[in-house]
Short mmCIF file of C-alpha atoms and ligand atoms in Angstrom, two decimals:
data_model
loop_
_atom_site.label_atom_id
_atom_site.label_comp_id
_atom_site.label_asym_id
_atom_site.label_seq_id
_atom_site.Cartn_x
_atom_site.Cartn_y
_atom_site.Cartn_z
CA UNK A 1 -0.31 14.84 88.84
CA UNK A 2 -3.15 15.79 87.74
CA UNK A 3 -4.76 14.31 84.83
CA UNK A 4 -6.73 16.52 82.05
CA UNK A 5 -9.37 15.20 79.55
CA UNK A 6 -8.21 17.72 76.97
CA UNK A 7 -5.17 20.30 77.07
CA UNK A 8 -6.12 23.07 74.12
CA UNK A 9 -3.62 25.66 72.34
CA UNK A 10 -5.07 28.43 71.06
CA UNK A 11 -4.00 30.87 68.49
CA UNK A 12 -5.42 33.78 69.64
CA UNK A 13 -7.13 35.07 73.19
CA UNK A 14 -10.45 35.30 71.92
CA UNK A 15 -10.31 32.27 70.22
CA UNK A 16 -9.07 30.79 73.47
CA UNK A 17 -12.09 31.99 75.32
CA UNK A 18 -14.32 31.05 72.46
CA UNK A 19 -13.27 27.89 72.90
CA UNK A 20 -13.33 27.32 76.93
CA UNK A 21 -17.00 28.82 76.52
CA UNK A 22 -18.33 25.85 74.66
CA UNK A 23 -16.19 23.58 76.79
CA UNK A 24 -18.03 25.19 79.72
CA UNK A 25 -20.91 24.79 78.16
CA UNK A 26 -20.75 21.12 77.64
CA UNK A 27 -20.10 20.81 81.27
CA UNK A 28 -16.42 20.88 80.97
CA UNK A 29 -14.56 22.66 84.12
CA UNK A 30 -11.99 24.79 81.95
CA UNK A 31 -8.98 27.19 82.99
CA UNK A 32 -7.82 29.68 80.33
CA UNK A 33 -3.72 30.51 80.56
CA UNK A 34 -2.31 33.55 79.37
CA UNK A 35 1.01 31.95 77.28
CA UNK A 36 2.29 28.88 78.48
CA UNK A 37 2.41 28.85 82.51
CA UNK A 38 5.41 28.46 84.17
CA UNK A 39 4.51 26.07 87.43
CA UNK A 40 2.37 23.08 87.25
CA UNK A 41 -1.93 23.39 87.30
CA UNK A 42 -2.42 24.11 90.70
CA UNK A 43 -6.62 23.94 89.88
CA UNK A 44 -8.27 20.61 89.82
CA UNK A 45 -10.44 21.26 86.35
CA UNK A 46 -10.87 18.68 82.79
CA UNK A 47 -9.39 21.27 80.66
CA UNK A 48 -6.87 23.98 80.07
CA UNK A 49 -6.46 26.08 77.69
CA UNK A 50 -3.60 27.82 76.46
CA UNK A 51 -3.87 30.98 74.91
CA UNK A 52 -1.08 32.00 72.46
CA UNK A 53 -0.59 34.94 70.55
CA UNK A 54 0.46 33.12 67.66
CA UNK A 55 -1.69 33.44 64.56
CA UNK A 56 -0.03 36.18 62.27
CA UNK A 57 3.45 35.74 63.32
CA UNK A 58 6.35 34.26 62.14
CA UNK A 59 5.81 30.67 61.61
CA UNK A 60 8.70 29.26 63.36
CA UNK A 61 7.87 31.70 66.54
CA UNK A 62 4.37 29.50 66.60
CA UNK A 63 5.53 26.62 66.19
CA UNK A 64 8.00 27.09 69.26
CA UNK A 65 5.60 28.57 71.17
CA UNK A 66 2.69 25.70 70.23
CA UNK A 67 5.15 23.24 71.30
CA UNK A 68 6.02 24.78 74.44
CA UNK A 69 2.35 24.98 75.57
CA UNK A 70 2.44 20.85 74.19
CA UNK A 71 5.28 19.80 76.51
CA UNK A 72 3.50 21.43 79.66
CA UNK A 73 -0.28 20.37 78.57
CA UNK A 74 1.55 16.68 78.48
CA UNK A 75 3.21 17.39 81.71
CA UNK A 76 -0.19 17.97 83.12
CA UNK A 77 -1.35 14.58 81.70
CA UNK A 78 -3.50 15.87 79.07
CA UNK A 79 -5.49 13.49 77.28
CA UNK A 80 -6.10 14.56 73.97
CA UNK A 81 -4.75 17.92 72.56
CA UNK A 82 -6.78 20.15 70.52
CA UNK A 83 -5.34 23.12 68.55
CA UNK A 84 -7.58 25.81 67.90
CA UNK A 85 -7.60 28.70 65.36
CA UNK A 86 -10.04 30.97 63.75
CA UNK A 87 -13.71 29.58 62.89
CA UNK A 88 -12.71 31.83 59.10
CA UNK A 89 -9.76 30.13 59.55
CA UNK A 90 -7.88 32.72 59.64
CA UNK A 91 -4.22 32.58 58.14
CA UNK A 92 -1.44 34.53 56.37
CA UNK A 93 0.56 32.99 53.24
CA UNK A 94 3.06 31.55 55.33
CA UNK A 95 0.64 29.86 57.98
CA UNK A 96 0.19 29.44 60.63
CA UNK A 97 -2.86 26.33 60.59
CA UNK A 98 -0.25 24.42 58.53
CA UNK A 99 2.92 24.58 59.96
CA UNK A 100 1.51 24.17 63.59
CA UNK A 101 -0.70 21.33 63.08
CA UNK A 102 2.21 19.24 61.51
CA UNK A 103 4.61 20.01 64.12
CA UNK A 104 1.89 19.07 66.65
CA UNK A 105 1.78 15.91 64.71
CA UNK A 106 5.32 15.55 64.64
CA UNK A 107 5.43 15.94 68.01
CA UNK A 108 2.84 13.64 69.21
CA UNK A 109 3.96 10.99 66.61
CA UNK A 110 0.57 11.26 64.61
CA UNK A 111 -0.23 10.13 61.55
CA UNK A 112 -3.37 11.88 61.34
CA UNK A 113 -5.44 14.89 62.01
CA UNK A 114 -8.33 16.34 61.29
CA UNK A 115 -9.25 20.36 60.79
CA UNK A 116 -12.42 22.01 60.39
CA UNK A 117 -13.22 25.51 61.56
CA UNK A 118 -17.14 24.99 61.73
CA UNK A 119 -19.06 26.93 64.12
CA UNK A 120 -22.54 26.47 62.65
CA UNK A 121 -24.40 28.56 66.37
CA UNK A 122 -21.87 31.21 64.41
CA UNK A 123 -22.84 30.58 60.99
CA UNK A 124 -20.06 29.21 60.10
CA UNK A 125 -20.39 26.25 57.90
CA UNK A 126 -18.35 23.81 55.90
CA UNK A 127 -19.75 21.53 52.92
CA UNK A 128 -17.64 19.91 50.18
CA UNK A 129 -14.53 21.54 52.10
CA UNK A 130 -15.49 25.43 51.32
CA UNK A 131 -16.25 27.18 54.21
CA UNK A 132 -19.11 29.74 54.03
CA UNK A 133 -19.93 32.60 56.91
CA UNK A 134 -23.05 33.25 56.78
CA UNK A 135 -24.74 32.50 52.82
CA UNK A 136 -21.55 33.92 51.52
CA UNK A 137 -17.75 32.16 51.14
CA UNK A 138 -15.75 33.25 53.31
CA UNK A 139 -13.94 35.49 50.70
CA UNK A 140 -16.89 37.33 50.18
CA UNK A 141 -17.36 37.98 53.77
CA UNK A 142 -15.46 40.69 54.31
CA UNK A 143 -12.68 38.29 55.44
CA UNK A 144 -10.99 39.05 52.38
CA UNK A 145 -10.11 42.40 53.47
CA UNK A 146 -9.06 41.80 56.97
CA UNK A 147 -6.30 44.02 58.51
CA UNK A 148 -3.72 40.94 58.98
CA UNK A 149 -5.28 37.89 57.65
CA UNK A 150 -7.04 38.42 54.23
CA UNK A 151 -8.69 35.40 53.25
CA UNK A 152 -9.09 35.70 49.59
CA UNK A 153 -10.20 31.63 48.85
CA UNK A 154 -12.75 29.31 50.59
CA UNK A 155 -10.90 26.32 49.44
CA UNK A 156 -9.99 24.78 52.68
CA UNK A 157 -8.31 22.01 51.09
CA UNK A 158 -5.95 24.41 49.38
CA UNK A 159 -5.95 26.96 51.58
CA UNK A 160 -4.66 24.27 54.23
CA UNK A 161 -2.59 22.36 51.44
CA UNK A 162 -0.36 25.19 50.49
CA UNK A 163 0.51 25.30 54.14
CA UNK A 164 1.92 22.09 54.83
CA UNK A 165 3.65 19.45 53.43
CA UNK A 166 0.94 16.78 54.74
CA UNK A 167 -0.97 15.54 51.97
CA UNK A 168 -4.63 17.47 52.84
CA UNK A 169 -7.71 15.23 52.08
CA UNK A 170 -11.26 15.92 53.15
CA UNK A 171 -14.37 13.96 54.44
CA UNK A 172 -17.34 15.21 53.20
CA UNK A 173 -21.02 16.05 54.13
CA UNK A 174 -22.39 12.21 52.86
CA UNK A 175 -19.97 10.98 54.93
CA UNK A 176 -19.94 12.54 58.01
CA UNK A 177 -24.06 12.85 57.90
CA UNK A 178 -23.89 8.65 58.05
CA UNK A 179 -22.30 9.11 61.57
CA UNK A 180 -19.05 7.69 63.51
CA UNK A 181 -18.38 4.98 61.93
CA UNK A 182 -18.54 6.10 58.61
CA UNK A 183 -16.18 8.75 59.73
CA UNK A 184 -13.64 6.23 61.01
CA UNK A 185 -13.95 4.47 57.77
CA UNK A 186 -13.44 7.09 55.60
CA UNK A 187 -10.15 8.08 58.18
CA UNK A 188 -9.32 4.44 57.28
CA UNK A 189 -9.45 4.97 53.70
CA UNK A 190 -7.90 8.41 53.66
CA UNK A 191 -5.05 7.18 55.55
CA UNK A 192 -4.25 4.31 53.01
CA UNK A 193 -3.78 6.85 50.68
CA UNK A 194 -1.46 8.53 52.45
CA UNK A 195 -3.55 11.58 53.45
CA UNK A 196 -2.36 13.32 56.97
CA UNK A 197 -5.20 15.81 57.44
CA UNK A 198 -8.62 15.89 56.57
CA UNK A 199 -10.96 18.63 56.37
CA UNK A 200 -13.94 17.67 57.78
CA UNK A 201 -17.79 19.15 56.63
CA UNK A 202 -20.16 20.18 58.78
CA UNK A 203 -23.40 22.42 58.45
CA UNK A 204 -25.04 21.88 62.03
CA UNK A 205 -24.22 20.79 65.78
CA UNK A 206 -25.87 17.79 64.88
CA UNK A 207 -23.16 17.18 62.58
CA UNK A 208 -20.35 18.00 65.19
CA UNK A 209 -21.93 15.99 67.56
CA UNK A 210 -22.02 13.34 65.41
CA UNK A 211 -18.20 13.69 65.03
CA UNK A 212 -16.90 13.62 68.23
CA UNK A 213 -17.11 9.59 68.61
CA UNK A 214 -15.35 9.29 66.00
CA UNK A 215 -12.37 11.52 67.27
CA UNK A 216 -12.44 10.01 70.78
CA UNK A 217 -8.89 8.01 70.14
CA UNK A 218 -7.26 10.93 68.03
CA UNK A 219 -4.54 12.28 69.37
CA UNK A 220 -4.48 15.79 68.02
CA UNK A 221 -7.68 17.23 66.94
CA UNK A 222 -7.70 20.47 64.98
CA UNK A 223 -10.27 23.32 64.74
CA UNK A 224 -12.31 26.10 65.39
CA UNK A 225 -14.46 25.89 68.84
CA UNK A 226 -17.50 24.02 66.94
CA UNK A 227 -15.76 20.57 67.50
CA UNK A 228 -15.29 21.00 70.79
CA UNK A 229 -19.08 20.36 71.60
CA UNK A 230 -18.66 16.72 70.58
CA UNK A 231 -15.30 15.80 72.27
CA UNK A 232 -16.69 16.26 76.49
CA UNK A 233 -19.13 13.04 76.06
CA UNK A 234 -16.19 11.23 74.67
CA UNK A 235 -15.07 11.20 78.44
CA UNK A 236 -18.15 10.88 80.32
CA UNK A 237 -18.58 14.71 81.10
CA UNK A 238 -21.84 16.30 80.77
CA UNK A 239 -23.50 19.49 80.97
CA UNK A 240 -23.71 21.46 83.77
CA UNK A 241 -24.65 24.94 85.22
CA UNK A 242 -21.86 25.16 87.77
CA UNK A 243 -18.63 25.03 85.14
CA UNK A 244 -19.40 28.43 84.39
CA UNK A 245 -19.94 30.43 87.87
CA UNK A 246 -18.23 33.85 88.68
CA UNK A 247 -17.44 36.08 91.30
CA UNK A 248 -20.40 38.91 91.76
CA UNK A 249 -19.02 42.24 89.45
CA UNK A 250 -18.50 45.48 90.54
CA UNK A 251 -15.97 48.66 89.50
CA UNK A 252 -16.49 51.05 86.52
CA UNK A 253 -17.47 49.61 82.86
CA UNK A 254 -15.43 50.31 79.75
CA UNK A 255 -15.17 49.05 75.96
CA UNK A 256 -12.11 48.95 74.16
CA UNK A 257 -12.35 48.30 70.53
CA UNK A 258 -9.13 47.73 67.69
CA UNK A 259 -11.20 45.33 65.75
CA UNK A 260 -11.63 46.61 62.34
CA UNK A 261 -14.70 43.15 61.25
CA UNK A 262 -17.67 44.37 59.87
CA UNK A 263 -19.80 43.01 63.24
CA UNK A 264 -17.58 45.48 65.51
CA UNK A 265 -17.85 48.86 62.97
CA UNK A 266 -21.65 48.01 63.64
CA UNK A 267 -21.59 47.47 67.62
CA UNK A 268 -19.29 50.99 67.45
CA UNK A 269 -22.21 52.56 65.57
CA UNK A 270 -24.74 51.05 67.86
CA UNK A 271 -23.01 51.58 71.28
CA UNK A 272 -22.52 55.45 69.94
CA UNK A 273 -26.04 55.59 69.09
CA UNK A 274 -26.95 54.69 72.78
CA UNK A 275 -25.86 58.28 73.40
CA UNK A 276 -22.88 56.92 75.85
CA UNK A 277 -19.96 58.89 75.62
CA UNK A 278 -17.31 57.28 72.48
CA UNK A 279 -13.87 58.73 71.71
CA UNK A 280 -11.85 57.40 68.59
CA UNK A 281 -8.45 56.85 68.14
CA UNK A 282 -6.33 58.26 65.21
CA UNK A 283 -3.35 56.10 64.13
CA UNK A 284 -1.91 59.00 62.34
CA UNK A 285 -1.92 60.92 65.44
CA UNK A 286 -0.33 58.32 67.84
CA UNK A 287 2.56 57.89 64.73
CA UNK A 288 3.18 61.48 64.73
CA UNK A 289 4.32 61.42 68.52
CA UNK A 290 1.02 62.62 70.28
CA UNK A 291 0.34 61.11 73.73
CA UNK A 292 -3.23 59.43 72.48
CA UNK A 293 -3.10 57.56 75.72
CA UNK A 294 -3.13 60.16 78.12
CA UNK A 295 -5.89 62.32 75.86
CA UNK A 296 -8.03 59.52 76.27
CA UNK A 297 -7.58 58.52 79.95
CA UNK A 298 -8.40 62.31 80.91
CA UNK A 299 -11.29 62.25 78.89
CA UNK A 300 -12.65 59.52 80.43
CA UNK A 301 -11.73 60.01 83.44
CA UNK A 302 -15.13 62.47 84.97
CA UNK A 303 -16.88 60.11 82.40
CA UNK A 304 -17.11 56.45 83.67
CA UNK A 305 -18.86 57.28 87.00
CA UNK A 306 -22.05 57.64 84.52
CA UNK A 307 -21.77 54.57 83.07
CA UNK A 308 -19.57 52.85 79.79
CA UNK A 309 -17.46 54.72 77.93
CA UNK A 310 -15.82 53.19 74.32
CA UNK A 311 -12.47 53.89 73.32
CA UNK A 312 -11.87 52.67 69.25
CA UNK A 313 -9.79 52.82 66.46
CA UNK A 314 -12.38 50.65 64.88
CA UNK A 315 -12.73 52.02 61.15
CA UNK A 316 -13.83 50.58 57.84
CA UNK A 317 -11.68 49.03 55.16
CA UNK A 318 -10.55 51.71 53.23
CA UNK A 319 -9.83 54.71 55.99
CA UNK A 320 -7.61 51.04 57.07
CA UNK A 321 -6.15 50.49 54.10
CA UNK A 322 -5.16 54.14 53.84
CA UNK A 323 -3.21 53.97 57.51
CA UNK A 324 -1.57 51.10 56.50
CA UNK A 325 -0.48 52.49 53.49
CA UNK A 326 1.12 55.12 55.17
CA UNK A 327 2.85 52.70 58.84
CA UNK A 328 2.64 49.46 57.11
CA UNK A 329 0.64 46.56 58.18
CA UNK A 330 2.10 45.30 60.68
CA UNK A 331 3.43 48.77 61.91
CA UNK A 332 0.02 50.05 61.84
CA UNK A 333 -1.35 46.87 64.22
CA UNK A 334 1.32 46.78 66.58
CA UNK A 335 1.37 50.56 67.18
CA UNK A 336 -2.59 50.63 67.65
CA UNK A 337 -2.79 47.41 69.75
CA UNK A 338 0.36 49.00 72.22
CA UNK A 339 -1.79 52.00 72.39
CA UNK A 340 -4.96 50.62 72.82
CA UNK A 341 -3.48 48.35 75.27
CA UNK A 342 -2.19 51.00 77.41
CA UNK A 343 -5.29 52.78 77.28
CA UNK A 344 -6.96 49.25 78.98
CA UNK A 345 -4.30 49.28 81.50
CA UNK A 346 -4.85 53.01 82.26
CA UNK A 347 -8.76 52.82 82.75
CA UNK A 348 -8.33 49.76 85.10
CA UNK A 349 -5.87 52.12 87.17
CA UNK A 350 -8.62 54.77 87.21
CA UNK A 351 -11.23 51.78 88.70
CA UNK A 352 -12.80 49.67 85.57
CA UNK A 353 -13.35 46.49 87.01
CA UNK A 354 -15.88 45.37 84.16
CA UNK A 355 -13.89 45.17 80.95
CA UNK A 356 -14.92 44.39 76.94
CA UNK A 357 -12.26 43.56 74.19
CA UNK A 358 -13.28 43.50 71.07
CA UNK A 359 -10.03 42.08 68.32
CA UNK A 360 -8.47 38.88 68.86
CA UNK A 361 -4.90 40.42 68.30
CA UNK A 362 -5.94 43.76 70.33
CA UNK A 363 -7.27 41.50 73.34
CA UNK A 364 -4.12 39.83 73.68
CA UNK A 365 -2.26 42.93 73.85
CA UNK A 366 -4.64 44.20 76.23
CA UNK A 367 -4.56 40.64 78.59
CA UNK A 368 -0.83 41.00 78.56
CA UNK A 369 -0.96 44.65 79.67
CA UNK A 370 -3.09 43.91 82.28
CA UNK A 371 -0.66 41.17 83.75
CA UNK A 372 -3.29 38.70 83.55
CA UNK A 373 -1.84 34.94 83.89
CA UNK A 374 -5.36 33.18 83.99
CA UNK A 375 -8.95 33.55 83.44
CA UNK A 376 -12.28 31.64 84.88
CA UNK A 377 -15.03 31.37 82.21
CA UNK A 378 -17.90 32.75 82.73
CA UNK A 379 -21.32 32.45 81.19
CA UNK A 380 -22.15 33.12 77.61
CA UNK A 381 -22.87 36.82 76.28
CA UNK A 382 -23.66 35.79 72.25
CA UNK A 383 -22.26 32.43 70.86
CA UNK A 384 -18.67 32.44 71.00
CA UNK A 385 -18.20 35.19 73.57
CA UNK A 386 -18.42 34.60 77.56
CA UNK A 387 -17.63 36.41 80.60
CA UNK A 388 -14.62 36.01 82.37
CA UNK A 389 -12.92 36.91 85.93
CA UNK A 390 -9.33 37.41 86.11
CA UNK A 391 -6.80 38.55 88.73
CA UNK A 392 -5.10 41.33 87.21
CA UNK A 393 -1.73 42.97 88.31
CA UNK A 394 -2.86 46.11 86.76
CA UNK A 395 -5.98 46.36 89.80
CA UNK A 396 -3.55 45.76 92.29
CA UNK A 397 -3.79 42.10 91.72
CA UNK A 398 -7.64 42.72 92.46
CA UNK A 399 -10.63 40.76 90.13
CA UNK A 400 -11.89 41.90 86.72
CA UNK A 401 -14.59 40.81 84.82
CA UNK A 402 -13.40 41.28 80.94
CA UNK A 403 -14.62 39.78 77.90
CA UNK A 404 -13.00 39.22 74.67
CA UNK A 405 -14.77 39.80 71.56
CA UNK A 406 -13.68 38.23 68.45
CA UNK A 407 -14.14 40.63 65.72
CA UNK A 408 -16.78 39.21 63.48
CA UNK A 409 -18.79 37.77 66.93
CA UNK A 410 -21.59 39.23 68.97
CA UNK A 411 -25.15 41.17 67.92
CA UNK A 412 -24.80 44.74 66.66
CA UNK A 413 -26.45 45.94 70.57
CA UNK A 414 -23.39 43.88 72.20
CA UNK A 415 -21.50 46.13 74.00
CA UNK A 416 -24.89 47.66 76.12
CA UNK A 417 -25.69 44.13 76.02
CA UNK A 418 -22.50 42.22 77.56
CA UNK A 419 -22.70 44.75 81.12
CA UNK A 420 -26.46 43.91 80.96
CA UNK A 421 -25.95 40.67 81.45
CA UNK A 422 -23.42 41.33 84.33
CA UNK A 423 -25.64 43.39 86.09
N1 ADP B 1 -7.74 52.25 62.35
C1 ADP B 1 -6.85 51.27 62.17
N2 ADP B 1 -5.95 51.32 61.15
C2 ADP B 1 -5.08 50.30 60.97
N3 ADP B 1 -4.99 49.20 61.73
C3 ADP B 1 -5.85 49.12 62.76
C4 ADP B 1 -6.81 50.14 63.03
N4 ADP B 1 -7.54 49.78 64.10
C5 ADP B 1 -7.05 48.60 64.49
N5 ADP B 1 -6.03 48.19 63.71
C6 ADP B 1 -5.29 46.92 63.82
O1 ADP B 1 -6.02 45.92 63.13
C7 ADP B 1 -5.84 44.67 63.79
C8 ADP B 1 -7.21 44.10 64.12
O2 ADP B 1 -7.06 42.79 64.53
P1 ADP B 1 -7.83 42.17 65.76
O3 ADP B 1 -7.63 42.95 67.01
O4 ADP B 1 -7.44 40.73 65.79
O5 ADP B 1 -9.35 42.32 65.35
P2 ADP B 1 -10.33 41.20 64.74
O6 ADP B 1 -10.69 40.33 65.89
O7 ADP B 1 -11.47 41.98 64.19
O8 ADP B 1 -9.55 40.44 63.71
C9 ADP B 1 -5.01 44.95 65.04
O9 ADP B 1 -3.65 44.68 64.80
C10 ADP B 1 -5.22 46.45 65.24
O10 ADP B 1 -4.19 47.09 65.98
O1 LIG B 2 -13.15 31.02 65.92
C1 LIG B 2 -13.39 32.23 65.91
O2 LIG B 2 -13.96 32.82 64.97
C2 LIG B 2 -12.91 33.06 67.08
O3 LIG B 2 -12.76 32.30 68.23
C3 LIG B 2 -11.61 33.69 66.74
O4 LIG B 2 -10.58 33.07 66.84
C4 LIG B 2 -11.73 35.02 66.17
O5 LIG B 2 -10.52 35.73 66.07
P1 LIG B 2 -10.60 37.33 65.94
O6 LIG B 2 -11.61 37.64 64.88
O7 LIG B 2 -9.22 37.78 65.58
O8 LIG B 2 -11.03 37.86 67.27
#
């Protein structure tokens, strides 16, 4: 058997490759699974991570599925398990951060955990437990009015408390800025008083770097992908260039986009700017029966031998609010992500080998579609975002280069920039 450093569950499949890239980063050689694999690792790597689907639905549904990807990360001898969700910690009233983590715990036999969704090379920062994106809170980032996941209160501590039944503590910026052992003090102290998780603070790397000792014997570590830059030293792994090296890219370029975050309206404006050809996608139209799927493959069809095309139902809040009005939520998403998903499928039939994502929910529809089972990770595009190679059953089992962009992730110029970069 093989025997990992760290075995990682993600909650989404950007998140998931958010994650692996600053594993990769730090030197770490990292596989990415599509759901929980059914055979043992066949690679010989320090990492895998699992990528779930898991963050908006039902809570029990996660929790099964978390602890599924737990029982085979410990059959592969994983070390340390790290459960990673949104760096705006993303969340509906029900959970899913809560409910997860403590069944994690349950299942480990853990007293204690820590979460923090920190990502300071993101701008995301947490001091005296709120959690700011940017120079705003996070519920005045625009979070607050995300399709799925509205985030209406920066409060970790009781955004996190009214999701489990842990008592939720936090260890703040003096404490974590005196270092390791102050850390494993105040753990000390938090535990006698009966505290199960703790949000941690942190403002820079320096910070998370400083954490990561202090996590070395933890058994479950929660958070965004910021902590993960402090956890590879913990087992004597250090940086190098060859954890993220892919296969040369070829095939026809494409951008699909279901990401409604403020970053991805602007990369839509800028890619259509560009002058490359753009073709949006009308929920109301795919509700009322028409075949948006096949309108948009032959339209791009004659198109992509020029160059990128973008397919998008990318649209600001309110024209958002208004569909959902009309489908529902959850209607609305699910309809637009099967669409947009079979659109992804259809343009790596007509010869796309170089693939972006942008949404965490729509890139997990699309990975799915493609019958993708596991991804190599690639180097970085924009913090947070890397290149990937994947054999997909959709190319004829053949490679493709995708990324997946997390909605709020990436420079306005990052769709022109990602196949720049592959060139
Ligand atoms: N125009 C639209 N109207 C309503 N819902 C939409 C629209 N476009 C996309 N969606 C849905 O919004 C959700 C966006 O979530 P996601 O893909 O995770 O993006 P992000 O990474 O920005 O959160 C998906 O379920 C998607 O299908
Ligand atoms: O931590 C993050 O912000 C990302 O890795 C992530 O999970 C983003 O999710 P989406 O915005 O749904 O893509």
């Amino acid at each position: 058997m093989t025997s990992l450093a760290l075995g990682c569950i993600a909650d989404d499949f950007t998140g998931a490759t958010d994650l692996a890239n600053n594993l990769v980063r730090a030197g770490v050689r990292v596989v990415q699974t599509i759901g929980v694999p059914s055979a043992p690792l066949a690679a010989d790597v320090d990492a895998v991570v699992v990528a779930l689907k898991s963050r908006t639905i039902a809570p029990a549904d996660a929790i099964a599925q978390s602890l599924d990807a737990l029982k085979w990360l410990q059959a592969q001898g994983a070390q340390q398990i790290y459960f990673k969700y949104c760096s705006t910690f993303d969340s509906t009233a029900a959970g899913n951060i809560g409910p997860v983590t403590e069944a994690l715990m349950d299942a480990l036999g853990s007293d204690f955990t820590i979460a923090t969704p920190a990502f300071p090379d993101n701008k995301r920062t947490v001091f005296k437990g709120y959690l700011f994106v940017g120079d705003v809170l996070l519920n005045e980032s625009g979070m607050q009015n995300h399709p799925l996941t509205p985030m209406t209160d920066a409060n970790l501590v009781r955004v996190l408390q009214a999701q489990t039944t842990r008592k939720v503590g936090l260890i703040d910026h003096t404490v974590v800025a005196r270092g390791a052992e102050a850390v494993r003090e105040r753990i000390a102290q938090l535990r006698g008083e009966g505290v199960g998780v703790a949000v941690v603070d942190a403002v820079s790397n320096d910070d998370l770097l400083r954490l990561g000792p202090a996590l070395a014997a933890m058994p479950l570590v929660t958070a965004g992908s910021g902590v993960a830059i402090g956890l590879p030293a913990n087992f004597g792994i250090a940086p190098s260039s060859q954890a993220s090296a892919l296969p040369a890219a070829g095939g026809l370029q494409a951008v699909v986009s279901g990401s409604c975050s403020i970053a991805t309206n602007r990369q839509v404006m800028a890619f259509i700017q560009t002058g490359r050809p753009a073709m949006a996608i009308d929920p109301l139209r795919i509700a009322a029966g028409v075949d948006v799927t096949a309108e948009v493959l032959a339209w791009a069809e004659p198109l992509l031998a020029d160059g990128p095309v973008l397919v998008y139902s990318t649209a600001e809040t309110h024209a958002v609010k208004s569909v959902q009005g009309r489908l529902g939520v959850e209607e609305a998403g699910a309809m637009v992500e099967r669409t947009i998903a079979a659109i992804a499928r259809g343009l790596v039939a007509l010869g796309v080998r170089q693939l972006v994502v942008a949404g965490g929910e729509t890139s997990g529809a699309c990975v799915q579609a493609l019958g993708i089972t596991q991804m190599q990770i690639g180097p970085q595009i924009d913090p947070g975002v890397p290149w990937c190679h994947a054999l997909a059953e959709a190319a004829g089992g053949a490679g493709v280069h995708l990324t997946l962009k997390s909605g709020n992730f990436g420079a306005d110029d990052f769709f022109s920039k990602a196949f720049k970069a592959l060139a």
